Coordinates of C-alpha atoms in Angstrom, one line a residue:
Chain V
M200 CA 20.3 12.2 -19.8
T201 CA 23.3 10.4 -21.3
A202 CA 23.4 6.7 -22.1
G203 CA 24.6 4.6 -19.2
E204 CA 23.8 7.3 -16.7
P205 CA 22.1 6.0 -13.6
S206 CA 18.3 6.7 -13.7
A207 CA 15.2 5.7 -11.8
T208 CA 11.5 6.4 -12.4
A209 CA 8.7 6.5 -9.8
F210 CA 5.0 6.7 -10.3
V211 CA 2.9 8.6 -7.8
P212 CA -0.9 8.6 -8.0
G213 CA -2.9 11.8 -8.1
H214 CA -4.8 12.4 -4.8
I215 CA -8.1 14.1 -4.4
T216 CA -8.9 15.0 -0.8
G217 CA -12.7 15.0 0.0
F218 CA -12.4 16.6 3.4
F219 CA -9.7 17.4 5.9
S220 CA -8.8 19.2 9.2
A221 CA -5.5 21.0 9.6
H222 CA -3.2 20.2 12.5
T223 CA 0.0 22.0 13.5
A224 CA 2.8 20.5 15.6
T225 CA 6.3 21.3 16.7
T226 CA 7.9 18.9 14.2
C227 CA 7.0 18.7 10.5
S228 CA 6.7 14.9 10.7
Q229 CA 3.9 15.3 13.3
A230 CA 2.1 18.2 11.5
G231 CA -0.4 17.5 8.8
S232 CA -4.0 16.8 8.3
R233 CA -6.7 14.3 9.1
G234 CA -9.2 13.4 6.4
A235 CA -10.0 11.1 3.5
G236 CA -9.5 11.0 -0.2
I237 CA -9.1 9.0 -3.4
T238 CA -5.9 8.2 -5.1
L239 CA -6.1 8.0 -8.9
T240 CA -4.5 5.9 -11.7
D241 CA -3.9 9.3 -13.3
G242 CA -0.7 10.4 -11.6
V243 CA 2.9 11.7 -12.0
E244 CA 5.9 9.9 -13.4
V245 CA 9.1 11.3 -12.0
T246 CA 12.5 10.4 -13.4
V247 CA 15.7 11.3 -11.6
T248 CA 19.2 11.4 -13.0
P249 CA 22.4 13.1 -11.6
G250 CA 22.2 16.8 -12.5
S251 CA 20.0 19.8 -11.5
G252 CA 16.7 21.4 -12.3
L253 CA 13.0 20.3 -12.4
R254 CA 11.1 19.9 -15.6
L255 CA 7.3 19.3 -15.6
N256 CA 5.9 18.1 -19.0
G257 CA 9.1 19.4 -20.7
E258 CA 9.1 22.9 -19.1
G259 CA 11.5 24.1 -16.5
I260 CA 9.8 25.1 -13.3
E261 CA 10.7 25.8 -9.7
M262 CA 9.0 24.0 -6.8
L263 CA 10.2 24.4 -3.3
P264 CA 9.3 20.9 -1.9
V265 CA 11.3 19.1 -4.7
A266 CA 14.4 21.2 -4.1
D267 CA 14.0 20.6 -0.4
V268 CA 13.8 16.8 -0.9
C269 CA 17.0 16.8 -2.8
N270 CA 18.7 18.9 -0.1
R271 CA 17.5 16.6 2.6
L272 CA 18.9 13.6 0.7
G273 CA 22.1 15.6 0.0
V274 CA 22.0 14.9 -3.7
D275 CA 22.3 16.9 -7.0
A276 CA 19.4 15.6 -9.0
A277 CA 17.8 16.4 -12.3
V278 CA 14.1 15.8 -12.0
D279 CA 12.0 15.2 -15.1
A280 CA 8.3 14.8 -14.4
N281 CA 5.3 14.1 -16.7
T282 CA 1.6 14.2 -15.8
S283 CA -1.8 14.7 -17.4
L284 CA -3.1 16.2 -14.1
P285 CA -3.4 20.0 -13.8
L286 CA -1.3 21.8 -11.2
G287 CA -3.0 23.8 -8.4
A288 CA -6.3 22.1 -9.0
G289 CA -6.5 19.7 -6.1
F290 CA -4.8 16.6 -7.4
G291 CA -1.7 16.7 -5.1
V292 CA 0.8 17.2 -8.0
S293 CA 3.3 19.0 -5.7
G294 CA 3.1 16.1 -3.2
A295 CA 3.6 13.6 -6.1
L296 CA 6.6 15.5 -7.3
A297 CA 8.2 15.5 -3.8
L298 CA 7.5 11.9 -3.1
G299 CA 8.4 10.7 -6.6
T300 CA 11.7 12.6 -6.4
A301 CA 12.4 11.0 -3.0
L302 CA 11.8 7.5 -4.2
A303 CA 13.7 7.8 -7.5
A304 CA 16.6 9.8 -6.0
N305 CA 17.1 7.2 -3.2
A306 CA 17.4 4.5 -5.9
V307 CA 19.8 6.5 -8.2
F308 CA 22.1 7.8 -5.4
D309 CA 21.9 4.7 -3.2
C310 CA 20.8 6.7 -0.2
G311 CA 19.8 3.7 1.8
K312 CA 16.5 5.0 3.1
T313 CA 13.4 2.9 3.9
E314 CA 10.0 3.7 2.3
N315 CA 8.7 5.4 5.5
E316 CA 11.8 7.5 5.7
L317 CA 11.3 8.7 2.1
I318 CA 7.6 9.4 2.7
T319 CA 8.5 11.4 5.9
L320 CA 11.1 13.4 4.0
A321 CA 8.6 14.3 1.2
H322 CA 5.8 15.0 3.8
C323 CA 8.1 17.4 5.7
A324 CA 9.1 19.2 2.5
E325 CA 5.4 19.7 1.6
V326 CA 4.4 20.8 5.1
E327 CA 7.2 23.3 5.4
A328 CA 6.6 24.7 2.0
G329 CA 2.9 25.1 2.8
T330 CA 1.9 23.3 -0.4
G331 CA 0.1 20.4 1.2
L332 CA -0.7 18.6 4.5
G333 CA -1.8 15.1 3.7
D334 CA -1.3 14.3 0.1
V335 CA 2.1 12.6 0.4
V336 CA 1.1 10.0 3.0
A337 CA -2.1 9.3 1.1
Q338 CA -0.3 8.9 -2.2
A339 CA 2.2 6.5 -0.6
R340 CA -0.7 4.2 0.6
G341 CA -2.9 4.2 -2.5
G342 CA -6.6 3.2 -2.6
L343 CA -9.0 5.4 -0.7
P344 CA -6.8 6.5 2.2
I345 CA -8.3 7.7 5.5
R346 CA -5.8 9.8 7.5
I347 CA -6.8 8.9 11.1
D348 CA -3.9 10.9 12.6
P349 CA -2.0 13.8 11.1
G350 CA 1.7 13.4 10.2
S351 CA 4.1 11.1 8.5
P352 CA 4.0 7.2 8.8
S353 CA 6.1 7.0 12.0
H354 CA 3.5 9.2 13.7
G355 CA 0.2 9.2 11.9
R356 CA -2.0 6.1 11.4
L357 CA -3.6 5.5 8.0
D358 CA -6.6 3.3 7.3
G359 CA -8.5 2.9 4.0
L360 CA -12.0 2.4 2.5
P361 CA -12.1 -1.0 0.9
A362 CA -13.5 0.0 -2.4
R363 CA -12.1 0.8 -5.9
P364 CA -14.6 3.0 -7.7
Q365 CA -14.2 4.5 -11.2
I366 CA -13.6 8.3 -10.9
E367 CA -14.5 11.2 -13.2
Y368 CA -13.3 14.7 -12.8
V369 CA -13.6 18.2 -14.3
T370 CA -11.3 21.2 -13.4
F371 CA -12.6 24.7 -13.7
G372 CA -9.3 26.4 -12.7
E373 CA -6.7 26.9 -10.0
M374 CA -7.1 27.5 -6.3
S375 CA -4.1 28.4 -4.0
T376 CA -3.6 25.8 -1.3
E377 CA -1.1 28.1 0.4
A378 CA -3.7 30.9 0.5
V379 CA -6.4 28.7 2.2
L380 CA -3.9 27.0 4.6
S381 CA -2.3 30.2 5.7
G382 CA -5.7 31.8 6.5
D383 CA -8.0 30.9 9.4
T384 CA -8.6 27.2 9.3
D385 CA -10.8 26.8 12.4
Q386 CA -14.1 26.5 10.6
L387 CA -12.6 24.1 8.1
T388 CA -11.1 22.0 10.8
V389 CA -14.4 21.7 12.7
A390 CA -16.2 20.6 9.5
G391 CA -13.3 18.2 8.6
E392 CA -13.4 16.5 12.0
S393 CA -17.2 16.1 11.8
A394 CA -16.9 14.6 8.3
L395 CA -14.2 12.1 9.4
S396 CA -16.4 10.9 12.3
R397 CA -19.3 10.3 10.0
V398 CA -17.1 8.2 7.6
L399 CA -15.5 6.2 10.4
E400 CA -19.0 5.4 11.7
W401 CA -19.9 3.8 8.4
P402 CA -16.8 3.5 6.1
T403 CA -18.2 3.2 2.6
I404 CA -17.6 5.2 -0.6
D405 CA -21.2 6.5 -0.5
R406 CA -20.7 7.9 3.0
F407 CA -17.4 9.4 1.9
M408 CA -19.1 11.3 -1.0
T409 CA -21.9 12.6 1.3
A410 CA -19.4 13.7 3.9
S411 CA -17.2 15.4 1.3
R412 CA -20.1 17.4 -0.1
K413 CA -21.2 18.5 3.3
F414 CA -17.6 19.5 4.2
A415 CA -17.2 21.7 1.1
A416 CA -20.4 23.6 2.0
D417 CA -19.7 23.8 5.8
A418 CA -16.1 25.0 5.2
E419 CA -17.4 27.6 2.7
L420 CA -15.0 26.4 0.0
L421 CA -17.5 25.6 -2.7
T422 CA -17.1 27.6 -5.9
D423 CA -20.1 28.3 -8.2
E424 CA -18.9 26.0 -11.0
V425 CA -18.3 23.1 -8.6
A426 CA -21.7 23.7 -6.8
D427 CA -23.5 23.7 -10.2
A428 CA -21.8 20.5 -11.3
I429 CA -22.5 18.7 -8.0
D430 CA -26.2 19.7 -8.4
A431 CA -26.3 18.5 -12.0
V432 CA -24.8 15.1 -11.1
D433 CA -27.2 14.8 -8.1
E434 CA -30.3 15.5 -10.3
D435 CA -29.1 12.7 -12.5
G436 CA -28.9 10.3 -9.6
G437 CA -25.1 10.4 -9.3
D438 CA -22.7 11.3 -6.6
A439 CA -20.2 14.2 -6.8
A440 CA -18.1 16.4 -4.5
M441 CA -15.3 19.0 -4.6
A442 CA -11.6 18.3 -4.7
M443 CA -9.7 19.9 -1.8
L444 CA -8.1 22.3 -2.6
G445 CA -9.0 23.0 -6.2
N446 CA -11.7 24.4 -8.4
T447 CA -12.4 20.8 -9.4
V448 CA -15.5 18.5 -9.2
F449 CA -15.2 14.7 -9.0
A450 CA -17.8 12.0 -9.2
T451 CA -17.9 8.2 -8.8
G452 CA -18.9 6.0 -11.7
D453 CA -20.0 7.9 -14.7
G454 CA -21.7 10.7 -12.7
L455 CA -20.3 13.6 -14.6
S456 CA -20.6 12.3 -18.1
A457 CA -24.2 11.2 -17.4
A458 CA -24.9 14.8 -16.3
G459 CA -23.6 16.1 -19.7
Y460 CA -20.0 17.1 -18.7
D461 CA -16.9 16.0 -20.6
P462 CA -14.8 14.7 -17.8
Q463 CA -11.4 12.9 -17.5
Q464 CA -12.0 9.3 -16.5
C465 CA -9.7 7.1 -14.4
R466 CA -9.8 4.4 -11.7
T467 CA -8.8 4.3 -8.1
D468 CA -5.1 3.6 -7.8
A469 CA -4.6 0.3 -6.0
G470 CA -1.0 0.4 -5.0
G471 CA 0.3 3.8 -4.0
A472 CA 3.6 5.4 -5.0
R473 CA 6.1 2.9 -6.4
L474 CA 9.4 2.6 -8.3
L475 CA 8.8 1.5 -11.9
D476 CA 10.8 -1.3 -13.4
G477 CA 14.1 0.0 -14.8
Chain R
M49 CA -22.9 -18.9 -8.5
T50 CA -26.2 -17.8 -10.0
A51 CA -26.6 -14.9 -12.4
G52 CA -27.4 -11.7 -10.6
E53 CA -26.1 -13.0 -7.2
P54 CA -23.8 -10.5 -5.4
S55 CA -20.2 -11.3 -5.9
A56 CA -16.8 -9.7 -5.2
T57 CA -13.2 -10.7 -6.0
A58 CA -10.0 -9.8 -4.3
F59 CA -6.4 -10.3 -5.3
V60 CA -3.9 -11.0 -2.6
P61 CA -0.2 -11.3 -3.5
G62 CA 1.9 -14.2 -2.4
H63 CA 4.4 -13.4 0.3
I64 CA 7.8 -14.9 0.9
T65 CA 9.3 -14.2 4.4
G66 CA 13.1 -14.0 4.3
F67 CA 13.5 -13.9 8.1
F68 CA 11.3 -13.4 11.2
S69 CA 11.0 -13.5 15.0
A70 CA 7.9 -14.8 16.7
H71 CA 6.1 -12.7 19.3
T72 CA 3.3 -13.8 21.6
A73 CA 0.8 -11.4 23.2
T74 CA -2.4 -11.5 25.2
T75 CA -4.5 -10.4 22.2
C76 CA -4.3 -11.8 18.7
S77 CA -4.1 -8.3 17.2
Q78 CA -0.9 -7.7 19.1
A79 CA 0.7 -11.1 18.5
G80 CA 2.6 -11.8 15.4
S81 CA 6.1 -11.6 14.0
R82 CA 8.8 -9.0 13.1
G83 CA 10.7 -9.6 10.0
A84 CA 10.9 -8.8 6.3
G85 CA 9.8 -10.4 3.0
I86 CA 8.8 -10.0 -0.6
T87 CA 5.2 -9.8 -1.9
L88 CA 4.7 -11.4 -5.4
T89 CA 2.7 -10.6 -8.5
D90 CA 1.9 -14.4 -8.3
G91 CA -0.9 -14.5 -5.7
V92 CA -4.4 -15.7 -4.9
E93 CA -7.7 -14.5 -6.4
V94 CA -10.6 -15.0 -4.0
T95 CA -14.2 -14.7 -5.1
V96 CA -17.0 -14.6 -2.5
T97 CA -20.7 -15.2 -3.0
P98 CA -23.5 -16.0 -0.5
G99 CA -23.4 -19.7 0.3
S100 CA -20.9 -22.0 2.1
G101 CA -17.7 -23.9 1.5
L102 CA -14.2 -23.2 0.3
R103 CA -12.8 -24.3 -3.0
L104 CA -9.1 -23.9 -4.0
N105 CA -8.4 -24.4 -7.7
G106 CA -11.7 -26.1 -8.1
E107 CA -11.3 -28.6 -5.2
G108 CA -13.2 -28.4 -1.9
I109 CA -10.9 -27.9 1.1
E110 CA -11.2 -26.9 4.7
M111 CA -9.1 -24.1 6.1
L112 CA -9.6 -22.8 9.7
P113 CA -8.6 -19.2 9.1
V114 CA -11.1 -18.8 6.2
A115 CA -14.0 -20.2 8.2
D116 CA -13.0 -18.0 11.2
V117 CA -13.0 -14.9 9.0
C118 CA -16.6 -15.6 7.9
N119 CA -17.6 -16.3 11.5
R120 CA -16.0 -13.0 12.7
L121 CA -17.9 -11.1 10.0
G122 CA -21.1 -13.1 10.7
V123 CA -21.7 -14.1 7.1
D124 CA -22.4 -17.3 5.2
A125 CA -20.0 -17.1 2.3
A126 CA -19.0 -19.5 -0.5
V127 CA -15.3 -18.9 -1.2
D128 CA -13.8 -19.8 -4.5
A129 CA -10.1 -19.2 -4.7
N130 CA -7.5 -19.7 -7.5
T131 CA -3.8 -19.6 -7.4
S132 CA -0.7 -20.9 -9.2
L133 CA 1.2 -20.9 -5.8
P134 CA 1.7 -24.2 -3.9
L135 CA 0.2 -24.6 -0.5
G136 CA 2.5 -25.2 2.5
A137 CA 5.6 -24.1 0.7
G138 CA 6.2 -20.6 2.2
F139 CA 4.1 -18.3 0.0
G140 CA 1.5 -17.3 2.5
V141 CA -1.4 -18.9 0.7
S142 CA -3.4 -19.4 3.9
G143 CA -2.9 -15.7 4.8
A144 CA -4.0 -14.8 1.3
L145 CA -7.1 -16.9 1.5
A146 CA -8.0 -15.3 4.9
L147 CA -7.4 -11.7 3.8
G148 CA -9.0 -12.2 0.3
T149 CA -12.1 -13.6 2.0
A150 CA -12.3 -10.7 4.4
L151 CA -12.0 -8.1 1.6
A152 CA -14.4 -9.8 -0.7
A153 CA -17.0 -10.8 1.9
N154 CA -17.0 -7.2 3.3
A155 CA -18.0 -6.0 -0.2
V156 CA -20.6 -8.7 -0.9
F157 CA -22.3 -8.5 2.5
D158 CA -21.9 -4.7 3.1
C159 CA -20.2 -5.3 6.5
G160 CA -19.0 -1.7 6.7
K161 CA -15.4 -2.4 7.9
T162 CA -12.3 -0.4 7.0
E163 CA -9.3 -1.9 5.4
N164 CA -7.4 -2.1 8.7
E165 CA -10.3 -3.7 10.4
L166 CA -10.4 -6.4 7.7
I167 CA -6.6 -6.9 7.9
T168 CA -6.8 -7.3 11.7
L169 CA -9.6 -9.8 11.4
A170 CA -7.7 -11.9 8.9
H171 CA -4.4 -11.5 10.9
C172 CA -6.2 -12.8 14.1
A173 CA -7.7 -15.7 12.2
E174 CA -4.2 -16.8 11.0
V175 CA -2.5 -16.2 14.4
E176 CA -5.2 -18.2 16.3
A177 CA -5.1 -21.1 13.8
G178 CA -1.3 -21.1 14.0
T179 CA -1.0 -21.0 10.2
G180 CA 1.0 -17.7 10.1
L181 CA 2.2 -14.7 12.1
G182 CA 3.1 -12.0 9.6
D183 CA 1.9 -12.8 6.1
V184 CA -1.5 -11.0 6.3
V185 CA -0.1 -7.6 7.3
A186 CA 2.7 -7.9 4.7
Q187 CA 0.3 -9.0 2.0
A188 CA -2.0 -6.0 2.7
R189 CA 0.9 -3.6 2.2
G190 CA 2.6 -5.0 -0.9
G191 CA 6.1 -4.3 -2.1
L192 CA 8.9 -5.5 0.2
P193 CA 7.4 -5.1 3.6
I194 CA 9.4 -4.8 6.8
R195 CA 7.5 -5.7 9.9
I196 CA 9.0 -3.3 12.5
D197 CA 6.5 -4.3 15.2
P198 CA 4.5 -7.5 15.5
G199 CA 0.7 -7.5 15.2
S200 CA -2.1 -6.0 13.1
P201 CA -2.1 -2.5 11.6
S202 CA -3.6 -0.8 14.7
H203 CA -0.7 -2.1 16.8
G204 CA 2.2 -2.9 14.5
R205 CA 4.2 -0.5 12.4
L206 CA 5.2 -1.5 8.9
D207 CA 7.9 -0.1 6.7
G208 CA 9.2 -1.2 3.3
L209 CA 12.3 -1.5 1.2
P210 CA 12.0 0.8 -1.8
A211 CA 12.9 -1.7 -4.5
R212 CA 10.9 -3.8 -6.9
P213 CA 13.1 -6.7 -8.0
Q214 CA 12.2 -9.6 -10.3
I215 CA 11.8 -12.8 -8.4
E216 CA 12.4 -16.5 -9.3
Y217 CA 11.5 -19.4 -7.1
V218 CA 11.6 -23.2 -7.0
T219 CA 9.7 -25.3 -4.5
F220 CA 11.0 -28.7 -3.4
G221 CA 8.0 -29.7 -1.2
E222 CA 5.9 -28.8 1.9
M223 CA 7.0 -27.7 5.4
S224 CA 4.5 -27.3 8.2
T225 CA 4.3 -23.8 9.6
E226 CA 2.3 -25.1 12.5
A227 CA 5.0 -27.6 13.5
V228 CA 7.8 -25.0 13.5
L229 CA 5.7 -22.3 15.2
S230 CA 4.4 -24.7 17.9
G231 CA 8.0 -25.8 18.8
D232 CA 10.8 -23.9 20.5
T233 CA 11.2 -20.6 18.6
D234 CA 13.8 -19.0 20.9
Q235 CA 16.8 -19.6 18.6
L236 CA 14.8 -18.6 15.5
T237 CA 13.7 -15.4 17.2
V238 CA 17.3 -14.4 18.2
A239 CA 18.4 -15.0 14.6
G240 CA 15.4 -13.0 13.3
E241 CA 16.0 -10.0 15.5
S242 CA 19.6 -9.9 14.4
A243 CA 18.6 -10.1 10.7
L244 CA 16.1 -7.2 11.2
S245 CA 18.7 -5.0 12.8
R246 CA 21.1 -5.6 9.9
V247 CA 18.5 -4.7 7.3
L248 CA 17.3 -1.6 9.2
E249 CA 20.9 -0.5 9.3
W250 CA 21.2 -0.5 5.5
P251 CA 17.7 -1.1 4.0
T252 CA 18.5 -2.5 0.5
I253 CA 17.5 -5.6 -1.3
D254 CA 21.1 -6.9 -1.3
R255 CA 21.3 -6.6 2.5
F256 CA 17.8 -8.3 2.8
M257 CA 19.0 -11.3 0.8
T258 CA 22.3 -11.6 2.8
A259 CA 20.4 -11.3 6.1
S260 CA 17.8 -13.9 5.0
R261 CA 20.5 -16.4 4.0
K262 CA 22.2 -16.0 7.4
F263 CA 18.9 -16.4 9.2
A264 CA 18.0 -19.7 7.5
A265 CA 21.4 -21.1 8.6
D266 CA 21.4 -19.6 12.2
A267 CA 17.8 -20.7 12.8
E268 CA 18.7 -24.2 11.5
L269 CA 15.8 -24.3 9.1
L270 CA 17.8 -24.9 5.9
T271 CA 16.9 -28.0 3.9
D272 CA 19.5 -29.8 1.8
E273 CA 17.7 -29.0 -1.5
V274 CA 17.5 -25.3 -0.6
A275 CA 21.1 -25.2 0.6
D276 CA 22.3 -26.7 -2.6
A277 CA 20.3 -24.2 -4.7
I278 CA 21.6 -21.2 -2.7
D279 CA 25.1 -22.4 -3.3
A280 CA 24.5 -23.0 -7.0
V281 CA 23.1 -19.5 -7.4
D282 CA 25.9 -18.0 -5.4
E283 CA 28.6 -19.7 -7.5
D284 CA 26.9 -18.2 -10.5
G285 CA 27.2 -14.7 -9.0
G286 CA 23.5 -14.5 -8.0
D287 CA 21.6 -14.0 -4.8
A288 CA 19.2 -16.6 -3.3
A289 CA 17.6 -17.4 0.1
M290 CA 15.0 -19.7 1.6
A291 CA 11.3 -18.9 1.9
M292 CA 10.1 -19.0 5.5
L293 CA 8.4 -21.5 6.1
G294 CA 8.7 -23.7 3.1
N295 CA 11.1 -26.0 1.3
T296 CA 11.4 -23.3 -1.3
V297 CA 14.4 -21.3 -2.6
F298 CA 13.9 -17.8 -4.1
A299 CA 16.4 -15.5 -6.0
T300 CA 16.4 -11.9 -7.2
G301 CA 16.8 -11.3 -11.0
D302 CA 17.4 -14.4 -13.0
G303 CA 19.6 -16.0 -10.3
L304 CA 18.0 -19.5 -10.4
S305 CA 17.6 -19.8 -14.1
A306 CA 21.2 -18.7 -14.6
A307 CA 22.2 -21.5 -12.2
G308 CA 20.4 -24.1 -14.3
Y309 CA 17.1 -24.4 -12.4
D310 CA 13.7 -24.2 -14.0
P311 CA 12.0 -21.6 -11.7
Q312 CA 8.7 -19.8 -11.7
Q313 CA 9.3 -16.1 -12.5
C314 CA 7.3 -13.1 -11.3
R315 CA 7.8 -9.6 -10.1
T316 CA 7.4 -7.8 -6.7
D317 CA 3.8 -6.9 -6.2
A318 CA 3.5 -3.1 -6.0
G319 CA 0.1 -2.6 -4.5
G320 CA -0.8 -5.2 -1.8
A321 CA -4.2 -6.9 -1.4
R322 CA -7.0 -5.2 -3.3
L323 CA -10.6 -5.6 -4.5
L324 CA -10.7 -6.2 -8.3
D325 CA -13.0 -4.3 -10.5
G326 CA -16.4 -6.0 -10.6

């Protein structure tokens, strides 16, 4: 980046999905997932300048949704992203990169899009790449988003749980979103629909955690490490569940540290994706 | 408030409407306004405990929407609110009090509502009291909200301008929202619809400010003080408009201070209404 070159930076919160159901549709803006999750103050900062290429924490990488967002906006952008969140571990990093690129590139290249148009664009890029179904719309809203309908803001309704808990998390390794989503998602979707009904019946953080735990078991996605950690937190009187889709456990309050783990700690993100002051 | 008593605090950003059109409907959740505005980091902190009465900056006041929110939730709440924003000057303080009370009371009394349910409840309380039409849904979203459809989140769609400008404002006195809204709003609504079309055509902050200025003139709501201030900022190369509905001028960047005024300064609120950490 050269001095005087136009530049914009967006922050996009990480997003842990507790449970979800997958929904296909004829257009990418109507396809997506229903479900609920937690957005995190730990997130991704995405800086865009004119140029080309994507760097994540200083290293050049390729990521289809980011390239797709730039194509859809018709811009040649150099994207420089930084995050403390691990990739492929259920934190919505690819969604954050796509959405952050859309917000920052719109500002740099004066594309004249609204927030919903940019969210739809990033959502479509994720859905078509198969890297995520619901992270982008959740990350745009912030808080504890409930995806009532699948799809982008012009099609899908969002609601939220009115709570802002502290969150702890531990990652045991990667899990491929593409591999799970490209397989048979029928069992997962039945479990996800049931979890969503239970949360909408009594929309509190406690109910969300219980429904998320049951979903991971019913959808047969639990890994041994996550199951052990959930049990350990439970024995200590805490509340933990699995991040979808990652080999990651998360807990409210100090659930994981109280159970003897050495977790990352953050808070619920209040505001959702946003441009940072220049 | 006694030690150990349950308590919750919500922050709700102030909201300046740049232009709007008024829309009636058979249900309060479908009635409201279309338009666009700016949410502010200057806002209202609302603390709820069991009890009764509303205090604003330490003084007991009565405000219909707040009492109505407590009634709709079926709770006996003492509401203690603090703000640096003036009442009746176009900052959405009554909407903030209603929404903040809904969010905090839901937490204290464990009412089990979702965010959208609480927003709808506060929106209805405002609409029925005649104190506002669109502040509550805008304050819930944060940023620079565009109200595409009138009504609460379950009926009305919101979008947003992807920008986060610094804001300056000066208030010259009160203006009664009830008096304007209870009069003939036809001319105002034609001007508001035209302004919204122009902003959706090219959704940037510059276009929003131009459309807002034209709206104030076309709707014949400009006061002399505000007109003078807008002219002074314009002569200095800045961009100012009138806050609807208040005898208040606002500008982006340092428009008002550069023109020799002594304004309040704040930023665009990124996150919308939220519970604060207990």
